[in-house]
Coordinates of C-alpha atoms in Angstrom, one line a residue:
M1 CA 143.8 -42.6 254.0
K2 CA 146.1 -41.6 250.7
K3 CA 144.6 -41.3 247.5
N4 CA 146.4 -43.8 244.6
T5 CA 148.5 -45.2 247.4
I6 CA 149.1 -49.0 248.2
D7 CA 150.6 -50.4 250.9
V8 CA 152.4 -54.2 249.9
I9 CA 152.9 -56.2 253.3
T10 CA 155.1 -59.1 252.7
L11 CA 154.9 -62.5 254.8
G12 CA 157.4 -65.5 255.4
C13 CA 160.5 -66.4 253.1
S14 CA 162.4 -64.4 250.6
K15 CA 161.0 -66.0 247.9
N16 CA 157.7 -63.8 248.9
L17 CA 159.8 -60.8 249.0
V18 CA 160.6 -61.6 245.2
D19 CA 157.2 -61.9 244.3
S20 CA 156.1 -58.5 246.0
E21 CA 159.1 -56.8 244.4
K22 CA 158.1 -57.7 241.3
L23 CA 154.6 -56.5 241.4
I24 CA 155.5 -53.4 242.9
R25 CA 157.1 -52.5 240.1
Q26 CA 154.2 -53.3 238.1
L27 CA 152.2 -50.5 240.2
E28 CA 154.5 -48.6 240.0
I29 CA 154.4 -48.5 236.0
N30 CA 150.7 -48.0 236.3
G31 CA 151.4 -44.8 238.3
Y32 CA 150.8 -46.0 242.2
E33 CA 152.9 -44.5 244.9
V34 CA 153.7 -48.0 246.8
T35 CA 155.1 -48.8 250.2
H36 CA 156.4 -52.1 251.3
D37 CA 155.9 -53.4 255.0
T38 CA 155.3 -49.8 256.5
E39 CA 154.7 -49.7 260.3
N40 CA 152.0 -47.2 259.3
P41 CA 150.3 -47.8 256.5
K42 CA 148.2 -44.8 255.3
G43 CA 147.4 -46.2 251.5
E44 CA 143.4 -46.8 250.4
I45 CA 144.5 -50.2 249.1
A46 CA 146.4 -52.7 250.6
I47 CA 147.9 -56.2 249.8
V48 CA 149.0 -59.0 251.7
N49 CA 151.3 -60.8 250.5
T50 CA 150.8 -64.7 253.3
C51 CA 153.0 -67.2 253.9
G52 CA 151.5 -70.7 254.3
F53 CA 154.5 -72.7 255.6
I54 CA 154.0 -74.4 259.2
G55 CA 151.6 -73.4 261.9
D56 CA 153.1 -70.0 263.3
A57 CA 153.0 -68.6 259.6
K58 CA 149.9 -69.4 258.9
E59 CA 148.2 -68.0 262.1
E60 CA 150.9 -64.6 261.3
S61 CA 149.0 -64.8 257.5
I62 CA 145.6 -64.5 259.0
N63 CA 146.0 -61.9 261.8
M64 CA 147.6 -59.8 259.3
I65 CA 144.6 -59.9 257.2
L66 CA 142.4 -59.6 260.1
T67 CA 144.3 -56.1 261.1
F68 CA 143.7 -54.7 257.8
C69 CA 139.9 -56.1 257.7
Q70 CA 139.5 -54.2 261.1
A71 CA 141.3 -50.8 259.4
K72 CA 138.3 -51.9 256.6
E73 CA 135.6 -51.8 258.5
E74 CA 136.3 -48.8 260.3
G75 CA 136.8 -46.8 257.0
R76 CA 140.4 -46.6 256.9
L77 CA 140.9 -48.3 254.3
K78 CA 139.5 -48.9 250.4
K79 CA 140.4 -52.1 249.3
L80 CA 142.4 -55.4 250.6
F81 CA 143.6 -58.0 248.4
V82 CA 145.6 -61.1 249.7
M83 CA 147.9 -63.0 247.8
G84 CA 150.8 -65.8 247.8
C85 CA 151.0 -69.4 249.7
L86 CA 148.0 -69.5 251.7
S87 CA 145.7 -68.3 250.0
E88 CA 147.1 -70.6 247.0
R89 CA 146.2 -73.4 249.6
Y90 CA 142.9 -72.1 251.1
L91 CA 141.6 -70.0 248.8
K92 CA 138.0 -71.3 248.8
E93 CA 137.8 -71.5 252.7
L94 CA 139.3 -67.9 253.2
G95 CA 136.8 -66.9 250.9
D96 CA 134.1 -68.2 252.4
E97 CA 135.6 -66.9 255.9
I98 CA 137.1 -63.9 255.6
P99 CA 134.7 -61.7 252.9
L100 CA 135.7 -58.3 253.7
V101 CA 138.5 -58.9 251.8
D102 CA 137.8 -58.1 247.8
K103 CA 139.7 -61.0 246.7
F104 CA 142.3 -63.8 247.2
Y105 CA 145.0 -64.4 244.5
G106 CA 146.9 -67.4 244.6
K107 CA 151.3 -67.8 244.4
F108 CA 151.1 -67.6 240.4
N109 CA 148.1 -65.6 239.8
W110 CA 148.7 -62.2 241.3
N111 CA 148.9 -60.1 237.7
E112 CA 145.4 -60.8 237.7
L113 CA 145.1 -57.5 240.8
L114 CA 146.2 -55.3 238.3
E115 CA 143.7 -55.9 235.8
D116 CA 141.0 -56.0 238.9
L117 CA 142.3 -52.6 239.8
G118 CA 141.6 -51.3 236.3
K119 CA 145.7 -51.4 235.1
T120 CA 147.7 -53.6 232.9
Y121 CA 149.9 -56.2 233.7
R122 CA 153.4 -54.5 231.5
K123 CA 155.2 -58.4 230.0
E124 CA 157.8 -56.7 228.5
Q125 CA 158.8 -55.2 231.9
S126 CA 158.1 -58.9 233.8
L127 CA 161.8 -58.8 235.0
E128 CA 162.2 -55.3 236.6
R129 CA 161.5 -55.2 240.6
T130 CA 161.7 -52.4 243.0
L131 CA 164.0 -53.5 245.1
T132 CA 163.0 -53.9 248.8
T133 CA 166.1 -55.0 250.0
P134 CA 169.7 -52.4 250.2
S135 CA 170.4 -51.4 246.9
H136 CA 173.7 -53.4 246.8
Y137 CA 172.1 -57.1 247.7
A138 CA 168.9 -58.6 246.0
Y139 CA 167.3 -62.8 246.1
I140 CA 167.1 -64.2 242.6
K141 CA 164.6 -66.6 242.2
I142 CA 166.0 -69.2 240.1
S143 CA 163.1 -71.9 239.9
E144 CA 159.2 -72.6 241.5
G145 CA 157.7 -75.8 243.3
C146 CA 159.6 -78.3 243.8
D147 CA 159.4 -82.3 243.1
R148 CA 161.3 -83.5 246.6
N149 CA 158.0 -84.8 248.2
C150 CA 159.3 -84.9 251.7
S151 CA 156.7 -86.9 254.0
Y152 CA 156.5 -83.8 256.0
C153 CA 156.4 -80.7 253.8
A154 CA 153.2 -78.5 252.4
I155 CA 155.6 -76.8 249.8
P156 CA 154.7 -79.3 246.7
I157 CA 151.0 -79.1 247.4
I158 CA 151.1 -75.3 247.5
T159 CA 153.4 -74.5 245.4
G160 CA 153.0 -77.8 242.5
H161 CA 156.0 -79.1 240.8
H162 CA 159.7 -77.9 240.4
V163 CA 159.6 -75.5 237.1
S164 CA 163.4 -73.7 236.4
R165 CA 163.3 -70.6 234.9
P166 CA 165.8 -70.5 231.7
I167 CA 169.5 -69.8 232.3
E168 CA 169.1 -66.8 229.8
D169 CA 166.4 -64.9 231.9
V170 CA 168.0 -65.6 234.8
L171 CA 171.5 -64.2 233.3
E172 CA 169.2 -61.0 231.9
E173 CA 168.0 -60.4 235.1
V174 CA 171.4 -60.3 237.2
R175 CA 173.0 -58.3 234.3
M176 CA 170.0 -55.7 234.7
L177 CA 170.4 -55.8 238.5
V178 CA 174.2 -55.1 238.1
A179 CA 173.2 -52.4 235.7
R180 CA 171.2 -50.7 238.7
G181 CA 174.0 -51.2 241.6
V182 CA 173.5 -54.9 243.0
K183 CA 176.8 -56.4 243.9
E184 CA 175.4 -59.4 246.1
F185 CA 173.3 -61.8 244.8
Q186 CA 171.1 -64.8 247.3
I187 CA 170.2 -67.3 245.3
I188 CA 166.9 -69.2 246.3
A189 CA 164.1 -71.7 245.2
Q190 CA 162.6 -74.2 247.2
E191 CA 165.3 -76.6 246.0
L192 CA 168.1 -75.5 244.6
T193 CA 170.2 -78.7 243.2
Y194 CA 166.6 -79.6 241.2
Y195 CA 167.3 -76.3 238.8
G196 CA 167.2 -77.5 235.1
M197 CA 165.7 -81.1 235.4
D198 CA 162.7 -80.1 233.6
L199 CA 164.3 -78.0 231.1
Y200 CA 167.8 -79.9 230.5
Q201 CA 167.2 -83.1 231.5
R202 CA 170.2 -82.5 234.0
Q203 CA 171.0 -80.9 236.9
M204 CA 172.4 -77.2 235.6
L205 CA 173.0 -75.4 238.8
P206 CA 176.9 -75.4 238.7
E207 CA 176.8 -74.0 235.0
L208 CA 174.1 -71.6 235.6
I209 CA 176.5 -70.0 239.2
E210 CA 179.9 -70.3 236.8
R211 CA 178.4 -68.6 234.2
M212 CA 176.6 -65.9 236.9
A213 CA 179.9 -65.3 238.6
D214 CA 181.5 -64.2 234.8
V215 CA 178.9 -61.7 235.1
P216 CA 181.0 -58.7 235.2
G217 CA 180.1 -56.7 238.5
V218 CA 179.1 -59.5 240.3
K219 CA 180.9 -59.9 243.6
W220 CA 179.5 -61.7 246.0
I221 CA 177.0 -65.2 245.0
R222 CA 175.3 -66.8 248.1
L223 CA 173.3 -69.8 248.1
H224 CA 170.3 -70.8 249.7
Y225 CA 168.0 -74.2 250.0
A226 CA 170.2 -76.9 249.2
Y227 CA 169.1 -80.9 249.2
P228 CA 171.3 -83.6 250.5
A229 CA 170.5 -86.4 248.6
K230 CA 172.0 -86.4 244.5
F231 CA 174.3 -83.2 245.5
P232 CA 175.5 -81.8 242.2
M233 CA 179.3 -82.3 243.2
D234 CA 180.4 -79.7 240.7
L235 CA 179.5 -76.7 242.4
L236 CA 182.0 -77.4 244.3
R237 CA 184.5 -76.5 241.9
V238 CA 182.7 -73.3 240.7
M239 CA 182.6 -72.3 244.7
R240 CA 186.6 -73.2 244.8
E241 CA 187.3 -71.6 241.5
K242 CA 185.4 -68.8 241.7
K243 CA 186.1 -66.1 243.6
N244 CA 183.3 -64.0 243.7
V245 CA 181.0 -67.3 244.7
C246 CA 180.9 -66.9 248.4
K247 CA 182.1 -70.4 250.7
Y248 CA 178.9 -70.2 251.7
L249 CA 176.0 -73.3 251.5
D250 CA 172.6 -73.8 253.3
I251 CA 171.5 -77.2 252.6
A252 CA 168.5 -78.2 254.9
L253 CA 169.5 -81.8 256.5
Q254 CA 166.2 -81.8 258.8
H255 CA 167.8 -84.7 260.5
I256 CA 170.5 -87.7 260.9
S257 CA 168.8 -90.9 262.4
D258 CA 168.4 -93.3 259.6
S259 CA 165.2 -93.8 260.6
V260 CA 163.7 -90.6 260.9
L261 CA 165.4 -89.9 257.6
Q262 CA 163.4 -92.7 255.9
R263 CA 159.9 -91.8 257.1
M264 CA 160.8 -88.4 256.5
H265 CA 161.2 -89.3 252.8
R266 CA 165.0 -87.4 252.4
H267 CA 166.5 -90.4 250.3
V268 CA 169.7 -90.1 252.6
T269 CA 171.2 -91.9 255.1
H270 CA 173.6 -90.7 257.9
R271 CA 176.7 -92.2 256.4
E272 CA 175.8 -90.3 252.4
T273 CA 175.3 -86.8 254.8
C274 CA 178.6 -87.4 256.7
D275 CA 180.6 -88.4 253.4
L276 CA 179.0 -85.4 251.8
I277 CA 179.4 -82.9 254.5
K278 CA 183.4 -84.6 254.4
S279 CA 183.3 -83.8 250.5
F280 CA 182.2 -80.0 250.7
R281 CA 184.7 -79.1 253.6
E282 CA 187.7 -81.3 251.6
E283 CA 186.6 -80.2 248.1
V284 CA 185.7 -75.7 249.5
P285 CA 188.4 -74.9 252.0
G286 CA 187.2 -72.7 254.4
I287 CA 183.5 -73.6 253.4
Y288 CA 180.6 -72.0 256.4
L289 CA 177.8 -74.3 256.2
R290 CA 173.9 -73.5 257.2
T291 CA 171.7 -76.3 258.2
T292 CA 168.1 -76.4 259.2
L293 CA 167.1 -79.7 261.8
M294 CA 163.5 -80.7 263.0
V295 CA 162.6 -82.6 266.0
G296 CA 159.8 -83.9 267.2
Y297 CA 159.0 -85.6 263.9
P298 CA 156.5 -88.6 264.3
G299 CA 158.0 -91.5 265.8
E300 CA 161.4 -89.5 267.1
T301 CA 162.6 -91.7 269.7
E302 CA 165.5 -90.4 272.6
E303 CA 167.6 -92.3 271.0
D304 CA 167.0 -90.6 267.9
F305 CA 167.2 -87.4 269.5
N306 CA 170.4 -87.8 271.1
E307 CA 171.9 -89.4 267.7
L308 CA 171.1 -85.9 266.3
L309 CA 172.7 -84.2 268.9
E310 CA 175.5 -85.9 268.8
F311 CA 176.2 -85.0 265.2
V312 CA 175.6 -81.4 265.7
R313 CA 178.5 -81.6 268.2
K314 CA 180.7 -83.2 265.7
E315 CA 179.9 -81.5 262.5
K316 CA 179.6 -78.1 264.4
F317 CA 177.6 -76.2 261.4
E318 CA 178.6 -72.4 261.7
R319 CA 174.7 -71.6 261.0
L320 CA 172.0 -74.0 262.5
G321 CA 168.3 -73.0 262.7
A322 CA 166.0 -75.6 264.1
F323 CA 162.3 -76.0 264.5
A324 CA 159.9 -78.7 265.8
Y325 CA 157.8 -80.7 263.7
S326 CA 154.3 -79.0 263.1
E327 CA 151.5 -81.3 261.5
E328 CA 150.5 -79.9 257.8
E329 CA 147.0 -81.2 256.1
G330 CA 147.7 -82.9 253.2
T331 CA 151.0 -84.1 253.7
Y332 CA 151.9 -87.9 253.6
S333 CA 153.2 -87.6 257.8
A334 CA 149.3 -86.2 258.4
E335 CA 147.9 -88.6 257.0
H336 CA 149.9 -91.8 257.3
F337 CA 152.0 -91.0 260.9
E338 CA 150.7 -89.8 264.3
D339 CA 151.9 -87.1 266.0
N340 CA 152.7 -88.9 268.9
V341 CA 155.9 -86.5 270.1
P342 CA 153.9 -84.3 273.0
S343 CA 154.9 -80.4 272.4
E344 CA 156.2 -79.9 275.7
V345 CA 158.9 -82.6 274.4
K346 CA 159.7 -81.3 271.2
Q347 CA 160.1 -78.1 272.9
V348 CA 162.8 -79.7 275.5
R349 CA 164.5 -80.9 272.6
L350 CA 164.5 -77.9 270.4
D351 CA 165.6 -76.0 273.4
K352 CA 168.6 -78.8 274.2
L353 CA 169.8 -78.6 270.7
M354 CA 169.9 -74.5 270.2
A355 CA 171.6 -74.3 273.1
L356 CA 173.9 -77.1 272.3
Q357 CA 174.6 -74.9 268.9
Q358 CA 174.3 -71.5 270.8
K359 CA 177.8 -72.7 272.4
I360 CA 179.5 -73.9 269.1
S361 CA 178.4 -70.7 267.4
A362 CA 180.5 -68.5 270.3
E363 CA 183.6 -70.9 269.9
L364 CA 183.7 -70.6 266.1
A365 CA 183.0 -66.5 266.8
S366 CA 185.5 -66.5 269.3
E367 CA 188.1 -68.2 266.7
K368 CA 187.3 -65.0 264.3
I369 CA 189.3 -62.7 267.1
G370 CA 192.4 -60.8 265.5
K371 CA 191.7 -62.3 262.1
R372 CA 190.9 -60.2 259.1
F373 CA 187.8 -60.4 256.9
N374 CA 186.5 -58.2 253.7
I375 CA 182.8 -57.3 254.5
I376 CA 179.9 -55.4 252.7
I377 CA 178.1 -52.1 254.6
D378 CA 174.5 -52.7 254.9
R379 CA 173.6 -50.5 257.2
C380 CA 174.2 -47.8 260.0
E381 CA 172.7 -48.2 263.4
G382 CA 173.0 -46.6 266.3
E383 CA 176.8 -46.3 266.9
Y384 CA 178.3 -48.8 264.5
Y385 CA 178.0 -49.8 261.6
V386 CA 176.7 -52.7 260.1
G387 CA 178.1 -55.4 257.1
R388 CA 178.6 -58.4 256.6
T389 CA 181.5 -61.4 255.9
E390 CA 181.2 -63.5 252.6
F391 CA 179.7 -66.3 255.2
D392 CA 177.0 -64.4 256.6
S393 CA 173.8 -63.7 254.6
P394 CA 171.1 -61.1 255.3
E395 CA 168.4 -61.0 258.1
V396 CA 169.5 -64.6 259.2
D397 CA 173.6 -65.0 260.1
P398 CA 175.7 -62.6 262.8
E399 CA 177.3 -59.3 261.5
V400 CA 180.0 -57.5 262.1
L401 CA 179.8 -54.1 263.7
I402 CA 182.6 -51.5 263.0
P403 CA 182.3 -48.0 265.7
I404 CA 181.2 -45.1 263.6
S405 CA 184.0 -43.1 265.4
E406 CA 186.3 -44.9 263.0
G407 CA 185.3 -43.0 259.8
S408 CA 182.8 -42.4 257.4
L409 CA 181.8 -45.7 255.8
I410 CA 179.9 -45.8 252.4
L411 CA 176.7 -48.6 252.9
G412 CA 177.3 -51.1 250.0
E413 CA 181.1 -50.9 249.6
F414 CA 183.7 -53.1 250.8
Y415 CA 186.1 -52.7 253.8
E416 CA 188.7 -55.3 254.9
V417 CA 188.5 -55.3 259.1
R418 CA 190.0 -57.0 261.8
I419 CA 187.8 -57.9 264.4
V420 CA 188.8 -57.4 267.8
D421 CA 185.7 -59.0 270.0
A422 CA 182.7 -61.6 269.5
D423 CA 179.6 -62.0 271.4
D424 CA 177.2 -65.4 270.4
F425 CA 175.6 -63.7 267.6
D426 CA 178.0 -60.5 266.5
L427 CA 181.5 -60.4 265.7
Y428 CA 182.5 -56.7 266.3
G429 CA 185.7 -54.6 263.9
T430 CA 188.0 -52.3 263.3
L431 CA 189.7 -50.5 260.4
N432 CA 192.7 -49.8 262.7
F433 CA 195.3 -52.4 261.8

């Protein structure tokens, strides 16, 4: 047990990661040594930043808390704190059921943790972060909360209403990170396209991204977690005109059957979705679309699912993830619909969908062989340098592998490569043309 050392463990999404990075910086300012997601925690204090989105994530968070409780019982840990989405949602229940935790904090009051440690939260340094990502890229969270109220989603219950950060606040953070060497920015929120409605009474995402693209030193901007209904179409102009805005859009569609979309409260139809995708591809030639789909929603019929399969087959999304419906207490779906698709049927549908997407991904990857791409190098691993194209986001998308025998490459720098081979998940490139 190392004195004056804190281990921070982050579970869940990149939005949680940003909170952890801000907390780590505040702890360091106050004199602590901090490790993040270490496989061998040795600090006298542990902080678990939890996820509470779906069943599997909640289970992972609980198991992590219990692991550190055991360490505390065995005398290997002095204090244990828990923060994040799970404790925001179940603050009292967790406190009653896991008394070994010294204190539970929600998603938004983690700065009180510093006071409980006898330290001071430095508000004047609130934009500062200790990056846990490679030093050349960072996540930028532009808002909290969500006003969409999809019937299956617990996020609004956890995070509350949408709250946008002021544009100047976001741009100042970007400038600070550029000064530290960050070149690539992943723009994140619970829902990007609503950005600005609360502060400016209109959708301001296009203006924010355009101004961000004009910050000297910003090389790549990538957009995550858009919403299809009332999409801000001027964003497509920005993406087309600004070379450093990646031709990449992460837009969760969830389903395509009108009956399912209606029960999901998605406020968009099959036809409108297809028209939107057509606009994306026409207005931003070469755009890569990442989407997320759900199978097994209450009342989803075989016909609904086959419609979803045909949609995926037709649209050929460059990136696609999927998950089975998981009932979340307190949501409209949980209170009004019976979870009536058997779990084995959900799994069969999920497997079919992902098998189809794997085939599509392999076809699209093979089409890249012989083409040249600009890539950024993330790391060196085994016998390869590992990089990404502008169409690949960290952690979730395919990577480009270049043999280290080709020369000494610099992490965080850009190189032009030619793709010489591909498999279902990764591309293989060479610098030798």
